[in-house]
Each structure stands twice: as structure tokens, then as C-alpha cells.
PDB file of C-alpha atoms in Angstrom:
ATOM      1  CA  MET H   1      96.044  48.788 153.755  1.00 86.00           C
ATOM      2  CA  LYS H   2      99.182  49.846 155.530  1.00 84.00           C
ATOM      3  CA  LYS H   3     100.600  46.490 155.109  1.00 82.00           C
ATOM      4  CA  VAL H   4     100.135  46.642 151.239  1.00 88.00           C
ATOM      5  CA  ILE H   5     101.783  50.073 151.179  1.00 88.00           C
ATOM      6  CA  GLY H   6     104.763  48.947 153.474  1.00 85.00           C
ATOM      7  CA  PHE H   7     105.275  45.818 151.402  1.00 86.00           C
ATOM      8  CA  ALA H   8     105.294  47.744 147.960  1.00 88.00           C
ATOM      9  CA  LEU H   9     107.657  50.420 149.597  1.00 84.00           C
ATOM     10  CA  ALA H  10     110.053  47.378 150.747  1.00 85.00           C
ATOM     11  CA  VAL H  11     109.914  45.789 147.345  1.00 83.00           C
ATOM     12  CA  SER H  12     110.658  49.297 145.639  1.00 85.00           C
ATOM     13  CA  ILE H  13     113.710  49.868 147.977  1.00 84.00           C
ATOM     14  CA  LEU H  14     115.164  46.372 147.267  1.00 81.00           C
ATOM     15  CA  ALA H  15     114.630  46.857 143.614  1.00 80.00           C
ATOM     16  CA  VAL H  16     116.057  50.258 143.451  1.00 79.00           C
ATOM     17  CA  GLY H  17     119.053  49.102 145.938  1.00 77.00           C
ATOM     18  CA  THR H  18     119.859  46.095 143.739  1.00 76.00           C
ATOM     19  CA  MET H  19     119.827  48.356 140.431  1.00 76.00           C
ATOM     20  CA  PHE H  20     123.295  49.359 141.293  1.00 73.00           C
ATOM     21  CA  PHE H  21     124.697  45.978 140.775  1.00 68.00           C
ATOM     22  CA  TRP H  22     123.771  46.058 137.217  1.00 67.00           C
ATOM     23  CA  GLY H  23     126.834  48.159 135.976  1.00 62.00           C
ATOM     24  CA  ASN H  24     125.596  49.376 132.654  1.00 58.00           C
ATOM     25  CA  GLY H  25     124.235  45.865 131.638  1.00 61.00           C
ATOM     26  CA  ARG H  26     127.605  44.180 132.636  1.00 61.00           C
ATOM     27  CA  GLY H  27     126.708  43.393 135.998  1.00 65.00           C
ATOM     28  CA  PHE H  28     124.098  41.110 137.601  1.00 68.00           C
ATOM     29  CA  PRO H  29     120.800  40.249 136.257  1.00 72.00           C
ATOM     30  CA  PHE H  30     117.829  41.837 138.069  1.00 69.00           C
ATOM     31  CA  LEU H  31     117.006  38.744 140.179  1.00 71.00           C
ATOM     32  CA  SER H  32     120.407  37.405 140.904  1.00 71.00           C
ATOM     33  CA  ALA H  33     121.204  40.815 142.270  1.00 75.00           C
ATOM     34  CA  TYR H  34     118.885  39.882 145.333  1.00 79.00           C
ATOM     35  CA  LEU H  35     120.705  37.009 146.035  1.00 79.00           C
ATOM     36  CA  PHE H  36     124.185  38.718 145.818  1.00 79.00           C
ATOM     37  CA  ALA H  37     122.752  41.473 148.174  1.00 79.00           C
ATOM     38  CA  MET H  38     121.210  38.787 150.619  1.00 82.00           C
ATOM     39  CA  PHE H  39     124.499  36.717 150.866  1.00 82.00           C
ATOM     40  CA  PHE H  40     126.688  39.845 151.467  1.00 82.00           C
ATOM     41  CA  CYS H  41     124.083  41.377 153.975  1.00 83.00           C
ATOM     42  CA  ASN H  42     124.182  38.098 155.819  1.00 84.00           C
ATOM     43  CA  ALA H  43     127.686  37.862 155.942  1.00 85.00           C
ATOM     44  CA  LEU H  44     128.185  41.363 157.424  1.00 85.00           C
ATOM     45  CA  TYR H  45     125.322  40.750 159.656  1.00 85.00           C
ATOM     46  CA  GLY H  46     127.190  37.351 160.770  1.00 84.00           C
ATOM     47  CA  LEU H  47     130.331  39.290 161.492  1.00 86.00           C
ATOM     48  CA  LEU H  48     128.373  41.614 163.637  1.00 85.00           C
ATOM     49  CA  SER H  49     126.756  38.567 165.255  1.00 84.00           C
ATOM     50  CA  LEU H  50     130.353  36.936 166.090  1.00 84.00           C
ATOM     51  CA  ILE H  51     130.555  39.887 168.635  1.00 85.00           C
ATOM     52  CA  PHE H  52     127.041  40.685 169.629  1.00 87.00           C
ATOM     53  CA  GLN H  53     125.037  37.631 169.042  1.00 83.00           C
ATOM     54  CA  ARG H  54     122.178  37.995 171.248  1.00 85.00           C
ATOM     55  CA  ALA H  55     121.762  41.607 170.194  1.00 86.00           C
ATOM     56  CA  SER H  56     121.453  40.899 166.586  1.00 84.00           C
ATOM     57  CA  ILE H  57     118.822  38.044 167.331  1.00 86.00           C
ATOM     58  CA  TYR H  58     116.879  40.578 169.723  1.00 87.00           C
ATOM     59  CA  GLN H  59     117.297  43.510 167.007  1.00 84.00           C
ATOM     60  CA  TYR H  60     115.637  41.119 164.208  1.00 86.00           C
ATOM     61  CA  GLU H  61     112.972  40.157 166.634  1.00 86.00           C
ATOM     62  CA  GLN H  62     112.091  43.626 167.315  1.00 85.00           C
ATOM     63  CA  PHE H  63     111.762  44.424 163.570  1.00 81.00           C
ATOM     64  CA  VAL H  64     109.926  41.403 162.685  1.00 84.00           C
ATOM     65  CA  TYR H  65     107.699  40.614 165.566  1.00 86.00           C
ATOM     66  CA  ASP H  66     107.578  43.766 167.727  1.00 81.00           C
ATOM     67  CA  TYR H  67     107.043  46.228 164.816  1.00 76.00           C
ATOM     68  CA  LYS H  68     104.626  49.393 165.011  1.00 78.00           C
ATOM     69  CA  PRO H  69     101.511  48.996 162.772  1.00 85.00           C
ATOM     70  CA  THR H  70     102.542  52.009 160.804  1.00 86.00           C
ATOM     71  CA  ILE H  71     103.849  52.153 157.072  1.00 87.00           C
ATOM     72  CA  ARG H  72     107.249  52.568 158.078  1.00 85.00           C
ATOM     73  CA  GLY H  73     106.903  49.664 160.653  1.00 85.00           C
ATOM     74  CA  TYR H  74     105.755  47.148 157.898  1.00 87.00           C
ATOM     75  CA  CYS H  75     108.313  48.542 155.371  1.00 86.00           C
ATOM     76  CA  ALA H  76     111.092  47.919 158.029  1.00 85.00           C
ATOM     77  CA  LYS H  77     109.790  44.234 158.885  1.00 87.00           C
ATOM     78  CA  TYR H  78     109.621  43.229 155.290  1.00 87.00           C
ATOM     79  CA  LEU H  79     112.991  44.654 154.476  1.00 84.00           C
ATOM     80  CA  VAL H  80     114.561  42.872 157.460  1.00 85.00           C
ATOM     81  CA  MET H  81     112.812  39.724 156.483  1.00 85.00           C
ATOM     82  CA  ALA H  82     113.832  39.707 152.974  1.00 83.00           C
ATOM     83  CA  VAL H  83     117.474  40.172 153.763  1.00 83.00           C
ATOM     84  CA  PHE H  84     118.328  38.908 157.349  1.00 85.00           C
ATOM     85  CA  THR H  85     116.131  35.851 157.945  1.00 86.00           C
ATOM     86  CA  PRO H  86     118.801  32.939 157.169  1.00 85.00           C
ATOM     87  CA  ASN H  87     121.319  34.661 159.743  1.00 86.00           C
ATOM     88  CA  TYR H  88     118.433  35.081 162.508  1.00 87.00           C
ATOM     89  CA  TYR H  89     117.549  31.250 162.215  1.00 89.00           C
ATOM     90  CA  VAL H  90     121.106  29.980 161.957  1.00 86.00           C
ATOM     91  CA  GLN H  91     122.190  32.214 164.793  1.00 87.00           C
ATOM     92  CA  LYS H  92     119.269  31.383 167.075  1.00 88.00           C
ATOM     93  CA  ARG H  93     120.082  27.664 166.521  1.00 89.00           C
ATOM     94  CA  ILE H  94     123.879  28.473 167.308  1.00 88.00           C
ATOM     95  CA  ASN H  95     123.128  30.214 170.384  1.00 86.00           C
ATOM     96  CA  ARG H  96     122.152  27.120 172.185  1.00 86.00           C
ATOM     97  CA  ALA H  97     125.672  25.757 171.841  1.00 84.00           C
ATOM     98  CA  PRO H  98     128.606  25.966 174.220  1.00 89.00           C
ATOM     99  CA  PHE H  99     130.579  29.335 173.747  1.00 85.00           C
ATOM    100  CA  ILE H 100     133.741  27.785 171.790  1.00 88.00           C
ATOM    101  CA  VAL H 101     131.482  25.717 169.651  1.00 89.00           C
ATOM    102  CA  ASN H 102     129.104  28.594 169.179  1.00 87.00           C
ATOM    103  CA  ARG H 103     131.778  31.048 167.885  1.00 87.00           C
ATOM    104  CA  LEU H 104     133.403  28.492 165.568  1.00 90.00           C
ATOM    105  CA  LEU H 105     129.876  27.484 163.922  1.00 89.00           C
ATOM    106  CA  ALA H 106     129.115  31.108 163.630  1.00 87.00           C
ATOM    107  CA  LEU H 107     132.460  31.678 162.065  1.00 89.00           C
ATOM    108  CA  ILE H 108     131.877  28.928 159.688  1.00 90.00           C
ATOM    109  CA  PHE H 109     128.505  30.550 158.741  1.00 87.00           C
ATOM    110  CA  VAL H 110     130.053  33.891 158.005  1.00 87.00           C
ATOM    111  CA  ILE H 111     132.822  32.398 156.023  1.00 90.00           C
ATOM    112  CA  TRP H 112     130.195  30.210 154.026  1.00 88.00           C
ATOM    113  CA  PHE H 113     127.944  33.402 153.201  1.00 85.00           C
ATOM    114  CA  TRP H 114     131.263  35.340 151.993  1.00 87.00           C
ATOM    115  CA  ILE H 115     131.802  32.251 149.714  1.00 88.00           C
ATOM    116  CA  LEU H 116     128.550  32.348 148.617  1.00 83.00           C
ATOM    117  CA  GLY H 117     128.582  35.873 147.831  1.00 80.00           C
ATOM    118  CA  PHE H 118     131.947  35.851 145.923  1.00 81.00           C
ATOM    119  CA  THR H 119     130.638  32.639 143.881  1.00 83.00           C
ATOM    120  CA  THR H 120     127.506  34.449 142.761  1.00 77.00           C
ATOM    121  CA  GLY H 121     129.913  37.398 141.588  1.00 74.00           C
ATOM    122  CA  MET H 122     132.244  34.827 139.636  1.00 75.00           C
ATOM    123  CA  ILE H 123     129.253  33.398 137.957  1.00 76.00           C
ATOM    124  CA  TYR H 124     128.638  36.641 136.263  1.00 69.00           C
ATOM    125  CA  ASN H 125     132.402  37.615 135.931  1.00 65.00           C
ATOM    126  CA  ILE H 126     132.170  40.463 138.353  1.00 58.00           C
TER     127      ILE H 126
END
């Protein structure tokens, strides 16, 4: 039952959080706002990963795999999974590369998510 409540709470937080992108009906449609939020959250988390790559991987694993079986723990798990999963898997693969290649690929990844975010915004003339 705690999982269901945590999941419902996480979905509610995401829904309320993306409602701010509507902008009196001139902003993003409801489901596209999730993509916009995910792209920019991943871009910002990717910038953090440029400096603290292993810490960001460890933080994701703590939220998703080593969570406490409480409503708050499940809610945090589902929120992190919904927003930061692409960044985690890319950073985990890039982490195996040599340092210079690692940072270059991480920078390309961040730029890619910024482009995706701005492209999503341009589709809806924002």
C-alpha cells in the first residue's frame, strides 16, 4: 500500500509541477510539459555530473535502489526515476571512458539535452 501511495504522490507532484508550464493556455500542453521538464532537469543534472560524476551516479542509486520502505522513500524513488533516469544510464556508461573522452562525451550529452529542451519550447512558441 505504501508503494501505491508513494507512486500516486509522485505523479501528483509531477503533474502540479508541470502545470506551471501551461501559462494561461499559451504554454505547453499537459503531457508535453513532462518532456520539457525532463529535458531541462537532465541538462541541469548533467552539468552537475560534469563536476561530480560519481557523486551524481551514487545519489541516483541511493534514491532508486537503497530507498527506505516509507511513503516518502517510494515517492522520492519514483520522482527520481521519472526525471533523472536517462542521465544516470548515460553517465554510468561514460564513466568507463578515459578522463578527457569522459568529459567531452558528458559535455556533448548536456548540450544535447539543452537542445532538446529548447527545441521542445520552440515547437510551442515559448
